[in-house]
Coordinates of C-alpha atoms and ligand atoms in Angstrom, one line a residue:
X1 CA 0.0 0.0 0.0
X2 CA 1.6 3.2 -1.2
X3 CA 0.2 4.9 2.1
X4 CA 1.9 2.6 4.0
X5 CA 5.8 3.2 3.1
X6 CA 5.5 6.8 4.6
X7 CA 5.0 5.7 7.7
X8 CA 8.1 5.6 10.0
X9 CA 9.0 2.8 12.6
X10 CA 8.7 4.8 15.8
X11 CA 4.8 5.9 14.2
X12 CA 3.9 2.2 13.7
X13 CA 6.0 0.6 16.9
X14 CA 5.1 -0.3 20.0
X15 CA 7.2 0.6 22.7
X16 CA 8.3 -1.4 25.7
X17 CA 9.5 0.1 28.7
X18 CA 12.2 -2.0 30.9
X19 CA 13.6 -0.8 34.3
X20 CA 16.6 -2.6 34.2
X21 CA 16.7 -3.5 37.7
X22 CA 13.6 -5.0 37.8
X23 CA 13.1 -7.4 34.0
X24 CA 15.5 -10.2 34.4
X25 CA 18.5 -10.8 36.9
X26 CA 21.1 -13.3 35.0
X27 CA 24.2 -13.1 37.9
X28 CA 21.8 -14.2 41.0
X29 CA 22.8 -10.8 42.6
X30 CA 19.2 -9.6 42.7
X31 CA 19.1 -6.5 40.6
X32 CA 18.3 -7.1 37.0
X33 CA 21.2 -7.0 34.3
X34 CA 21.7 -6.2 30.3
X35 CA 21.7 -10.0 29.9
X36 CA 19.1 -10.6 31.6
X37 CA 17.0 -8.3 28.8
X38 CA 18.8 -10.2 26.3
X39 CA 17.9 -13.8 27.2
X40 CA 14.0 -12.5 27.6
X41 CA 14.3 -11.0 23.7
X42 CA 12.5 -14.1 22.6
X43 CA 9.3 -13.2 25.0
X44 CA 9.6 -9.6 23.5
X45 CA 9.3 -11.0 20.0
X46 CA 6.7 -13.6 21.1
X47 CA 4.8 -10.6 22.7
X48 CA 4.6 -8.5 19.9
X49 CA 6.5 -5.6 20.4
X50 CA 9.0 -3.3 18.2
X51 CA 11.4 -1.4 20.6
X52 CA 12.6 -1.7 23.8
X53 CA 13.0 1.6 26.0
X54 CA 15.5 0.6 29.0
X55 CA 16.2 3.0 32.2
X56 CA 19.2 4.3 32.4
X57 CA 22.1 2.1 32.4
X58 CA 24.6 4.3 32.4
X59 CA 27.7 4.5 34.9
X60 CA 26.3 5.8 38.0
X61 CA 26.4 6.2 41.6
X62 CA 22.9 5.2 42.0
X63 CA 21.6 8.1 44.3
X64 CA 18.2 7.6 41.9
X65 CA 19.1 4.4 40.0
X66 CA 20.7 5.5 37.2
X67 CA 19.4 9.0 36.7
X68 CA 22.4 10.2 38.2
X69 CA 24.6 9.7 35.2
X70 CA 28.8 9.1 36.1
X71 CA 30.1 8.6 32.3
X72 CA 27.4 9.0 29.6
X73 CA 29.4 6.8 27.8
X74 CA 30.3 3.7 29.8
X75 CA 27.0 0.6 31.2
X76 CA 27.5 0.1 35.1
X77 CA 28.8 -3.0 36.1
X78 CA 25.7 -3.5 37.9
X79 CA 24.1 -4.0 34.5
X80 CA 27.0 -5.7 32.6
X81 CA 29.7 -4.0 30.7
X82 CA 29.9 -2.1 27.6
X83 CA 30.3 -5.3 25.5
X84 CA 26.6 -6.5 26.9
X85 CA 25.4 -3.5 25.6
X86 CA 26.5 -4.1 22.3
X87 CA 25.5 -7.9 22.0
X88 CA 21.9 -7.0 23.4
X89 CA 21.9 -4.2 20.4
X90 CA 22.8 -6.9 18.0
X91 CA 20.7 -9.1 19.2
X92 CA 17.6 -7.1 19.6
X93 CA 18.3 -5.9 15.9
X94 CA 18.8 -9.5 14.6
X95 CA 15.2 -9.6 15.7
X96 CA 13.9 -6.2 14.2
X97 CA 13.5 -5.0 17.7
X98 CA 14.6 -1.3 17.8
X99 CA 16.7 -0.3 21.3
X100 CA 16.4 3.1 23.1
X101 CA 17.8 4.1 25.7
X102 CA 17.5 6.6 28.4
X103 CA 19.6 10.1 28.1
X104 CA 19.8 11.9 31.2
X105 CA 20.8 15.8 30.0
X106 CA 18.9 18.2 32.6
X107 CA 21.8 16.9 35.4
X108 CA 24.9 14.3 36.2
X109 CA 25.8 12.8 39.3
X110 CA 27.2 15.0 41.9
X111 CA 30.5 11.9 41.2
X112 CA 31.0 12.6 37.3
X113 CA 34.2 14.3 36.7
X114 CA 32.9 17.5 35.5
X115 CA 31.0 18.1 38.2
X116 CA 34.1 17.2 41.0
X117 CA 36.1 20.1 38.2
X118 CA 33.5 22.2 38.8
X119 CA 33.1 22.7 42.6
X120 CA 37.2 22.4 42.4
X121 CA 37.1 25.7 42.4
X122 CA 35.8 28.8 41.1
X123 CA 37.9 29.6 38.2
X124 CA 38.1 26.8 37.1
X125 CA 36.7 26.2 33.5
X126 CA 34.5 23.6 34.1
X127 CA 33.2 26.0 36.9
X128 CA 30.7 27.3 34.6
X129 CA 29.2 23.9 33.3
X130 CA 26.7 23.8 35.9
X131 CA 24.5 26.6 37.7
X132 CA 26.8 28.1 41.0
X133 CA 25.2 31.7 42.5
X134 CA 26.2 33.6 45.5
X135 CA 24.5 33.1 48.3
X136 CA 21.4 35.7 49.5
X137 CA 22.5 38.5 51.8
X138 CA 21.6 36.6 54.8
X139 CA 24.0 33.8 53.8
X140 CA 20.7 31.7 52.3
X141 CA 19.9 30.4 48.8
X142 CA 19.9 32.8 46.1
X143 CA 16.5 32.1 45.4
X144 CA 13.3 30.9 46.4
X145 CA 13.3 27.9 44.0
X146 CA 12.5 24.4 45.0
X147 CA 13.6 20.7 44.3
X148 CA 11.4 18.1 43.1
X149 CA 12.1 15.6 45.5
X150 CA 12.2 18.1 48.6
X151 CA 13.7 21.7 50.1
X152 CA 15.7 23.8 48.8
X153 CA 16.9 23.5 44.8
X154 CA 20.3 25.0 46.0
X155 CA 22.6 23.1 48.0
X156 CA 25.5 25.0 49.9
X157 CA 29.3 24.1 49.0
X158 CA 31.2 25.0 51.2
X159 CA 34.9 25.1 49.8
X160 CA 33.8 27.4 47.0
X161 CA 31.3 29.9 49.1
X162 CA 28.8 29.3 46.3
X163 CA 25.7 27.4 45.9
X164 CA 24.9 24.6 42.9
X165 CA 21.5 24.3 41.6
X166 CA 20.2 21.0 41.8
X167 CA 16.2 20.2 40.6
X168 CA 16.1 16.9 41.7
X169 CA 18.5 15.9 44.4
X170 CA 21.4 17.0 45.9
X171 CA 23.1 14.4 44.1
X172 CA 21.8 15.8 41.1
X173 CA 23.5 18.8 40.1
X174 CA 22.3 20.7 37.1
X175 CA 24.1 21.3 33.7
X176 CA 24.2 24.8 32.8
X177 CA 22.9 24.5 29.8
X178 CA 23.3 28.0 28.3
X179 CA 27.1 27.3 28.1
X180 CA 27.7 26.2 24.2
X181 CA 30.6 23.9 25.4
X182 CA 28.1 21.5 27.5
X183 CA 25.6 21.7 24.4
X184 CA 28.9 20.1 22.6
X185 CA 29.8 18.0 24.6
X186 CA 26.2 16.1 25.2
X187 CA 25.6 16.3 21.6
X188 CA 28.6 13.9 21.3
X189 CA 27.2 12.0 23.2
X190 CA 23.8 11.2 21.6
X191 CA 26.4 10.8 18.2
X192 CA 28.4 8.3 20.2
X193 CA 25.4 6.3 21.0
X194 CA 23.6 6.7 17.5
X195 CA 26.6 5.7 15.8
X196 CA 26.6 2.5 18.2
X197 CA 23.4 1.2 16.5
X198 CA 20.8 3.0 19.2
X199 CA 17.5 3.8 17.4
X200 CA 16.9 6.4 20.2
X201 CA 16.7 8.2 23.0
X202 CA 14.2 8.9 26.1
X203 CA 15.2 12.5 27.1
X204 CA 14.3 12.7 30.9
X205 CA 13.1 15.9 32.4
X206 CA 13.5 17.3 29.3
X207 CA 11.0 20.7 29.9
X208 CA 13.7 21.9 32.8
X209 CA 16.4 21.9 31.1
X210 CA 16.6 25.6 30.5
X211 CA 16.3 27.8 34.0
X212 CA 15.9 31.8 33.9
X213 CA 19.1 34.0 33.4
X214 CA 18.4 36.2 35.8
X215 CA 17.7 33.3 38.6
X216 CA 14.4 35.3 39.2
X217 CA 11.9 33.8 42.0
X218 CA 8.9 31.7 41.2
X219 CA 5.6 33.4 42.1
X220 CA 3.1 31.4 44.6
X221 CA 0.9 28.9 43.4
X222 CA -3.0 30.1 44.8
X223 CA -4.1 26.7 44.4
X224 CA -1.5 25.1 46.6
X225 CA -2.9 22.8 49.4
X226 CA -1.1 21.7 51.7
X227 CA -1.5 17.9 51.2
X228 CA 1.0 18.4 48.5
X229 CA 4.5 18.2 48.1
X230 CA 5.8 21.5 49.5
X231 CA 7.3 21.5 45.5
X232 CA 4.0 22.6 44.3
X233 CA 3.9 26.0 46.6
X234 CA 5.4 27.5 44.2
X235 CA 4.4 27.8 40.0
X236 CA 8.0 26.9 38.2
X237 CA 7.7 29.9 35.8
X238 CA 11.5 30.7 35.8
X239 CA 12.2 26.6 36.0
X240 CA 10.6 24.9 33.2
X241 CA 10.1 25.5 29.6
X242 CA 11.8 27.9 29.2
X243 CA 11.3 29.0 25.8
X244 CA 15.3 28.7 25.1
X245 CA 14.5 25.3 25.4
X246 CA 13.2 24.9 22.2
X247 CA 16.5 26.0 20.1
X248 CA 18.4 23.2 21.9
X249 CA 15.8 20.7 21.3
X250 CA 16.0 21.8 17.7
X251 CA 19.8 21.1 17.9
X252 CA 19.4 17.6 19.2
X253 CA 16.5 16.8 16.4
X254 CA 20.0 17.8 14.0
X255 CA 21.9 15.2 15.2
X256 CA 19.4 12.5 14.9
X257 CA 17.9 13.3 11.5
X258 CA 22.0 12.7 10.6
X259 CA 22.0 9.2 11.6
X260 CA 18.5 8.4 9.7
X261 CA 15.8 6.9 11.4
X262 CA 16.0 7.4 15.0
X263 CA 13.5 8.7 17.5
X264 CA 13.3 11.2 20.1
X265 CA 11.1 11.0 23.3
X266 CA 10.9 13.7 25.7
X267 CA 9.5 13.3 29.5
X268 CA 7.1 16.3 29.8
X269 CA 4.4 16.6 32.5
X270 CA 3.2 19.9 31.7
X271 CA -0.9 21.0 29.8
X272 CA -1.4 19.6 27.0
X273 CA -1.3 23.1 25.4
X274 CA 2.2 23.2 26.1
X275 CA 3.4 19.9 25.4
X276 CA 2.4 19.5 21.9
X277 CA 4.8 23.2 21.5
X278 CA 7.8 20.5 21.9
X279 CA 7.4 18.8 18.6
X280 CA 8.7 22.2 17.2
X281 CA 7.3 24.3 14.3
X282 CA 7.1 22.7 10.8
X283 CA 10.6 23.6 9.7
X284 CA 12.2 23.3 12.5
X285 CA 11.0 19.9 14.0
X286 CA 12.0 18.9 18.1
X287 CA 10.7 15.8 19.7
X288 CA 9.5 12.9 17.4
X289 CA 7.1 11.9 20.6
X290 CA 7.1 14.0 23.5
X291 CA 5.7 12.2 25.7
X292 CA 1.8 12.2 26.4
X293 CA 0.4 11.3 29.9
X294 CA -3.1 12.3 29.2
X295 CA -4.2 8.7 30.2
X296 CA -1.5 8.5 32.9
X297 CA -3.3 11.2 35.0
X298 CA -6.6 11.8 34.1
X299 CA -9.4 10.4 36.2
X300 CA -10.9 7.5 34.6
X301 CA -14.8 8.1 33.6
X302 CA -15.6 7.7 30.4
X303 CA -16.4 11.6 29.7
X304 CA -13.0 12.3 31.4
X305 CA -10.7 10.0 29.2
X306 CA -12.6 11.0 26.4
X307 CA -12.2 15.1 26.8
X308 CA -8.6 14.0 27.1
X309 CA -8.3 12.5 23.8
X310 CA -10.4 14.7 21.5
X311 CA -8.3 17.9 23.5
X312 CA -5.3 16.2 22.8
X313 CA -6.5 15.6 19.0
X314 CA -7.5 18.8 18.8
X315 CA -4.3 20.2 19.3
X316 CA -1.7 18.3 16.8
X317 CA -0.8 19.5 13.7
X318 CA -0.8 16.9 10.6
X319 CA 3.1 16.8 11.1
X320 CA 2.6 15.8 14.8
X321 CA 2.3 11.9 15.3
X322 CA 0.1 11.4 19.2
X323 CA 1.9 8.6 21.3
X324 CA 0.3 7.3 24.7
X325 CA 1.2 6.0 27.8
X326 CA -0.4 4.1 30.7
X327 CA 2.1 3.6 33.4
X328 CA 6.0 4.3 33.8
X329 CA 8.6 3.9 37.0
X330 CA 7.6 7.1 38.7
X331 CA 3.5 6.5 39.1
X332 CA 1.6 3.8 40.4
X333 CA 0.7 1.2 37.7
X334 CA -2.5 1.7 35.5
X335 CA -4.0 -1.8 37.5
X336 CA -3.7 0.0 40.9
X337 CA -5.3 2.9 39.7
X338 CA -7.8 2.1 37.5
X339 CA -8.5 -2.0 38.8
X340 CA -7.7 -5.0 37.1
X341 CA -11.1 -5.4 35.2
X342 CA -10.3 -1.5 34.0
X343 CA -6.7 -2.2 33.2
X344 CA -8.2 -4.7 30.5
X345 CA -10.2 -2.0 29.2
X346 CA -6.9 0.6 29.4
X347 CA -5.2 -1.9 27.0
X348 CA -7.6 -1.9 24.4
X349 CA -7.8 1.5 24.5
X350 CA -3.8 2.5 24.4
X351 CA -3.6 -0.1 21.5
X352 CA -6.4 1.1 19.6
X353 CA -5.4 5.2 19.1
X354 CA -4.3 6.9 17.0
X355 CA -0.6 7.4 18.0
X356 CA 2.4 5.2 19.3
X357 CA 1.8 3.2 22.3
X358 CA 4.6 2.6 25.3
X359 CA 3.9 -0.5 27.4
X360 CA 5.6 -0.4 31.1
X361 CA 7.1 -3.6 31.9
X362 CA 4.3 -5.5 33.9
X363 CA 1.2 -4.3 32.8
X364 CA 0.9 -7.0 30.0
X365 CA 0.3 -9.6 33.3
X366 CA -2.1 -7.2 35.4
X367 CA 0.8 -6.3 38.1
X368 CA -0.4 -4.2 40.5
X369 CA 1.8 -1.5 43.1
X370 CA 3.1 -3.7 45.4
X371 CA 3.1 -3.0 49.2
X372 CA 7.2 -2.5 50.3
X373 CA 7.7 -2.7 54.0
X374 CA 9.5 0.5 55.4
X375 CA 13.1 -1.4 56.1
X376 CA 12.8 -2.5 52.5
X377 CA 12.1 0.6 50.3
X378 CA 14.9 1.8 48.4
X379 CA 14.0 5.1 46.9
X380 CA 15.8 8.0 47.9
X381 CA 12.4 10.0 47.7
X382 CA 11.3 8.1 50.9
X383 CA 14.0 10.4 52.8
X384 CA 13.6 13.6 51.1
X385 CA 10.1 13.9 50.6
X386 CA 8.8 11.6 53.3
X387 CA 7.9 8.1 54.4
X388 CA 5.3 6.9 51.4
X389 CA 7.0 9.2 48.7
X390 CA 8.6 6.6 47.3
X391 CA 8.4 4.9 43.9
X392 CA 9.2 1.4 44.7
X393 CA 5.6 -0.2 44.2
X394 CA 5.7 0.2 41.0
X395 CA 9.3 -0.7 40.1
X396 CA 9.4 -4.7 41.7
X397 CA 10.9 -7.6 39.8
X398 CA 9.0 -8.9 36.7
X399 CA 7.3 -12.3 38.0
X400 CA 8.1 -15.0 35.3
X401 CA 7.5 -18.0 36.6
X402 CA 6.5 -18.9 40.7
X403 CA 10.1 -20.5 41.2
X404 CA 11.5 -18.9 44.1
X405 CA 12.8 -15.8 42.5
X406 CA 10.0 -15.6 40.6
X407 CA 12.4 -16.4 37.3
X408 CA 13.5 -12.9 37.7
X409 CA 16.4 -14.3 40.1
X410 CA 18.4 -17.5 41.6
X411 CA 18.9 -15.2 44.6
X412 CA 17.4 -11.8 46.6
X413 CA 15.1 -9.7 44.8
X414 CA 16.6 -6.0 45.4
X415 CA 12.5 -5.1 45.7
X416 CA 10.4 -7.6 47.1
X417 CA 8.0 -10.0 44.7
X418 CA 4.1 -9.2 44.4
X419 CA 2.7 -11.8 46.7
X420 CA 0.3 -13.9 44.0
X421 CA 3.7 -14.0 41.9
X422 CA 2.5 -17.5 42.2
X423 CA -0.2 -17.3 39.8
X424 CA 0.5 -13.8 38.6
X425 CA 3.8 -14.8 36.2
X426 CA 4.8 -15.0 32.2
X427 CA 4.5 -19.0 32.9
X428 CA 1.1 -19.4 33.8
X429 CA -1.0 -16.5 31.9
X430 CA 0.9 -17.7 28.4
X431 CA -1.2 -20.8 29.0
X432 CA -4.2 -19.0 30.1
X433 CA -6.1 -17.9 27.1
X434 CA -7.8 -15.2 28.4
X435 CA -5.0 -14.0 30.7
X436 CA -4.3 -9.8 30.1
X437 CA -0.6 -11.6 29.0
X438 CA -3.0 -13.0 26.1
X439 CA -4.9 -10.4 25.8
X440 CA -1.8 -7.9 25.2
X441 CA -0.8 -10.4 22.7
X442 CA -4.1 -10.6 20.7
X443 CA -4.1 -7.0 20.9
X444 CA -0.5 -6.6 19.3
X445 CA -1.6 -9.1 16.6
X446 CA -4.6 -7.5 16.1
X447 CA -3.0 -4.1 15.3
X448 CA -0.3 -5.9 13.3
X449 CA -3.2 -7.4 11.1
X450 CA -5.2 -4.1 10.8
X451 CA -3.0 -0.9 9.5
X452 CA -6.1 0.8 10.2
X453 CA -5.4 0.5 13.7
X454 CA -1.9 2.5 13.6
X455 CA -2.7 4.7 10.8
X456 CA -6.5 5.0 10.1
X457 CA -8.3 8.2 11.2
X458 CA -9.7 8.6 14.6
X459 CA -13.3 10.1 14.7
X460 CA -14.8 10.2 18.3
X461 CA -18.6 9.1 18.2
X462 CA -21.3 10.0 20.8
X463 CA -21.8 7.6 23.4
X464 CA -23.9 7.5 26.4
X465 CA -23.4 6.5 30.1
X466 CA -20.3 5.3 30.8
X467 CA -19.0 4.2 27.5
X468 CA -16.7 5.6 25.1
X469 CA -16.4 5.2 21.7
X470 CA -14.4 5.9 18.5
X471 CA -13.9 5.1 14.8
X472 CA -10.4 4.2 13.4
X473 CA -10.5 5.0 9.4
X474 CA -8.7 4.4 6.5
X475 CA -9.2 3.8 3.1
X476 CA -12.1 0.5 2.7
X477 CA -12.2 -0.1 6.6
X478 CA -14.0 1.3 9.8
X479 CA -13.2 -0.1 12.9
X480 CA -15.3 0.7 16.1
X481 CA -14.4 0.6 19.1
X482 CA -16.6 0.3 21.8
X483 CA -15.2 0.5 26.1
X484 CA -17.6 -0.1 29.3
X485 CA -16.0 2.2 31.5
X486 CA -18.5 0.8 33.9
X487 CA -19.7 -1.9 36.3
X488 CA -22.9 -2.3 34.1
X489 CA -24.5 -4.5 31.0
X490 CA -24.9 -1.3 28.7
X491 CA -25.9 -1.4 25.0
X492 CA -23.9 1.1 22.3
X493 CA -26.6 2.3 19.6
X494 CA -26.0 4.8 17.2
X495 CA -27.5 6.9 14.7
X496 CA -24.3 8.1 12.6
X497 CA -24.0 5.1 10.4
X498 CA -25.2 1.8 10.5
X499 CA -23.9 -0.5 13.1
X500 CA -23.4 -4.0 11.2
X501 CA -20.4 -6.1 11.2
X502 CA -18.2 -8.6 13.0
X503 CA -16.7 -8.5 16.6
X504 CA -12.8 -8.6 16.2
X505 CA -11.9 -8.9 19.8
X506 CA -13.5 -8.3 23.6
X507 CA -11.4 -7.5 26.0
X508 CA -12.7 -10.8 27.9
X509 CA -11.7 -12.7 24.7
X510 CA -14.4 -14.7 23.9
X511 CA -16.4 -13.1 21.6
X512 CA -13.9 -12.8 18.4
X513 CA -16.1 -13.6 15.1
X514 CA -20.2 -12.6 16.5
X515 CA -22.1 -10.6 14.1
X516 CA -23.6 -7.3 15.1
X517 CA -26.7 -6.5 13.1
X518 CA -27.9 -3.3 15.7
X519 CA -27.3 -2.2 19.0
X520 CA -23.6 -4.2 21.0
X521 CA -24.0 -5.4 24.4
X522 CA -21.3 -4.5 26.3
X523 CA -20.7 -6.5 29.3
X524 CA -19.4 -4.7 32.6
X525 CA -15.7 -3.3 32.2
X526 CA -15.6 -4.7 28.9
X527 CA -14.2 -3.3 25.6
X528 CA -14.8 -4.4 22.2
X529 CA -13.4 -4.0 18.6
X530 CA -15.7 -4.5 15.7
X531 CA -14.9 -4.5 12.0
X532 CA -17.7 -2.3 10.5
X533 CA -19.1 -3.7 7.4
X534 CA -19.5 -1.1 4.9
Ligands
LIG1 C1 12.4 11.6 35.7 C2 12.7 10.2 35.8 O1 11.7 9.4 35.2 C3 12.7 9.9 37.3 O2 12.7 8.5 37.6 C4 14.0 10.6 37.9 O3 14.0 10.4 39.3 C5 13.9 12.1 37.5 N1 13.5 12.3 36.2 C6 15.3 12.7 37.7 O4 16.2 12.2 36.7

């Protein structure tokens, strides 16, 4: 199909998202490894998917696993060596999986050589690499700005009199990245990896990067309550997007459009007004896919989800390609917050937009947060923010098989197991027919099967109660697809056209092949994909 060959990989891919740690230990020390992923590629293929996105696996201290980057261009032993690396590339490739990786530019470690240059001393010329100010007359910060993960963004050095910025922890430090010599230097760094084989990059925190010149105070946030993060006291006018930001991303989009067809994903929480600005104006493209969390944080009612979409919609150019997300290491997983008869309902829905879908590791078996005992949670959140902060529910070991380890490892999980790992695992829902393992998998083949899926049209259509549905359109097919955001038998009728053809798949997977002459029962919480006849 002519059509067809426009299309580039990362528009028709799905994505799947590994936290290293956590996918598959292969040195029985309890953390997850590179060969791990490698020796699991077979499930990957068997699943359905067409990249791999891995966390960080960078050299690093691991003051936030990995997002405190040591050498940009090195794999920490804890995950293997460089040589791993390469062989998992190969090997994913051998397969036509694509590999990303995870590029950490906003800030290093507070151990990576530029950064122990830089507080050296002051005049030295790595000094200006990273963000240093005077202290406030009193001997305070030199502003009012805040970290992420708790206090002050400005921590006190006291050698050098001066304070470094830091938005995330104090680990953390920030590149300064109005200096054209760190713009070099992580430029080379993306060529170093692209030239490696990687098909792209994740670019973390990416709408920070740039902070006000003039280090000018945020203004209060009026809607601030105080059951939230002391963070959110303030609005980050003068800390994120920056519109400087924009000429850098434009850089970056440079270097990849060198090396052909790789991808750029950017990790942006901001309105969705805002976000689409990152995919950069028509001659002068950013972000392939900045990320989209629309289904990540909205509140899931029908009329909700579907506002979310049609805004979202609404709001891309035709050079803009949508992408969606359900779940990723910093929230709690779609199944805790939406339930596991939802989360069914969640992947029919991700798989059936219009737009690239990213799977987290775990959802295709229906894991849910799991509850980590105080002396066992690892996140360094736990400290700065509080007891509870933390993001380890949503980051424990991939279940397998119910061995003792799960199949993830021969010996102590770093993060303990979910507790019906027994009968939660890879193992026993690829036998289970209707298993959310099988249904992912019918739901990659589907897609597969139907280009209308990844390229057709989206048209919302008017649906009552607590159902939403959509058309998916291309040239000589209509798909429909119906979701019971509810606990209720509903029927879907409709006056816009005719509603006659064959059921494709239910989310409860037994209903692949019934004809629909009028109105489609829709079980409660289920979801349903019918090929319209025309
Ligand atoms: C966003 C990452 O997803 C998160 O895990 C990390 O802690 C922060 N950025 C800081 O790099």
């Amino acid at each position: 199909m002519e059509e067809e060959r426009r299309w580039h990989w990362w528009q028709r891919a799905v994505i799947y998202h590994i936290y290293p740690r956590s996918f598959a230990d292969s040195n029985g020390d309890g953390v997850g490894d590179l060969e791990g992923i490698r020796r699991k590629l077979d499930y990957l293929t068997w699943l359905g998917i067409d990249a791999i996105w891995l966390s960080p696996i960078f050299r690093s201290p691991m003051a936030d696993f990995g997002y405190d980057i040591s050498d940009y261009l090195d794999v920490d032993p804890t995950f293997g060596t460089f040589e791993d690396l390469e062989r998992l590339i190969a090997d994913a490739h051998a397969r036509g999986l694509k590999v990303i990786l995870d590029f950490v530019p906003n800030h290093t470690s507070d151990q990576h050589p530029w950064f122990l240059e830089s507080r050296s001393r002051r005049d030295h010329p790595r000094r200006r690499w990273y963000i240093w100010a005077d202290p406030a007359p009193d001997g305070g910060p030199p502003n009012n700005w805040r970290s992420i993960f708790g206090g002050s963004a400005w921590e006190f050095d006291a050698a050098t009199g001066q304070y470094y910025l830091h938005t995330f922890l104090k680990e953390q430090p920030d590149l300064n990245w109005r200096n054209p010599e760190v713009q070099a230097a992580m430029l080379d760094v993306l060529r170093f990896w692209f030239t490696r084989g990687v098909d792209g990059f994740r670019l973390d925190a990416i709408w920070f990067l740039i902070k006000d010149e003039e280090l000018r105070d945020n203004p209060v946030n009026p809607e601030y309550t105080p059951d939230q993060p002391s963070y959110r006291e303030l609005l980050p006018v003068y800390t994120s997007d920056r519109p400087e930001i924009h000429e850098i991303l434009f850089r970056m989009r440079q270097v990849a459009n060198a090396f052909g067809e790789r991808v750029l994903i950017g990790e942006i929480y901001l309105p969705v007004g805002r976000l689409v600005t990152y995919y950069g104006c028509p001659h002068r493209r950013e972000l392939h896919l900045p990320f989209n969390f629309a289904l990540l944080l909205v509140p899931w009612e029908a009329r909700r989800v579907g506002a979310a979409i049609d805004t979202y919609e609404a709001l891309l150019s035709p050079d803009d390609w949508p992408n969606w997300v359900l779940s990723n290491h910093d929230r709690p997983r779609v199944a805790t917050r939406v339930g596991e008869a939802q989360a069914r309902v969640a992947a029919m829905l991700l798989f059936t937009l219009r737009g690239t879908p990213t799977i987290y590791y775990g959802d295709e078996l229906g894991l849910s947060d799991v509850p980590i005992p105080p002396e066992r949670r690892r996140d360094p959140l736990e400290q700065t923010i509080g007891p509870g902060a933390g993001r380890d529910s949503c980051r424990t070991p991939m279940p397998w098989d119910d061995s003792s380890g799960a199949g993830f490892t021969t010996g102590e999980p770093w993060l303990p197991l979910n507790p019906d790992y027994a009968t939660r695992n890879v193992a026993v829902q690829r036998k289970d027919p209707r298993s959310m393992l099988s249904l992912y998998r019918e739901l990659l083949i589907l897609r597969r099967a139907e280009p209308v899926l990844v390229v057709g049209r989206y048209r919302p259509v008017p649906a009552p109660d607590d159902l939403l549905a959509f058309l998916r359109e291309a040239a000589g097919r209509r798909l429909l697809v119906v979701l019971n955001f509810g606990g209720h038998e509903r029927t879907f009728t409709t006056s816009r056209f005719t509603l006659r053809g064959q059921v494709l798949l239910s989310t409860s997977l037994d209903r692949a092949g019934e004809i629909i002459e009028s109105g489609l029962v829709l079980r409660p919480n289920e979801g349903c994909i019918v090929a319209l006849r025309e």
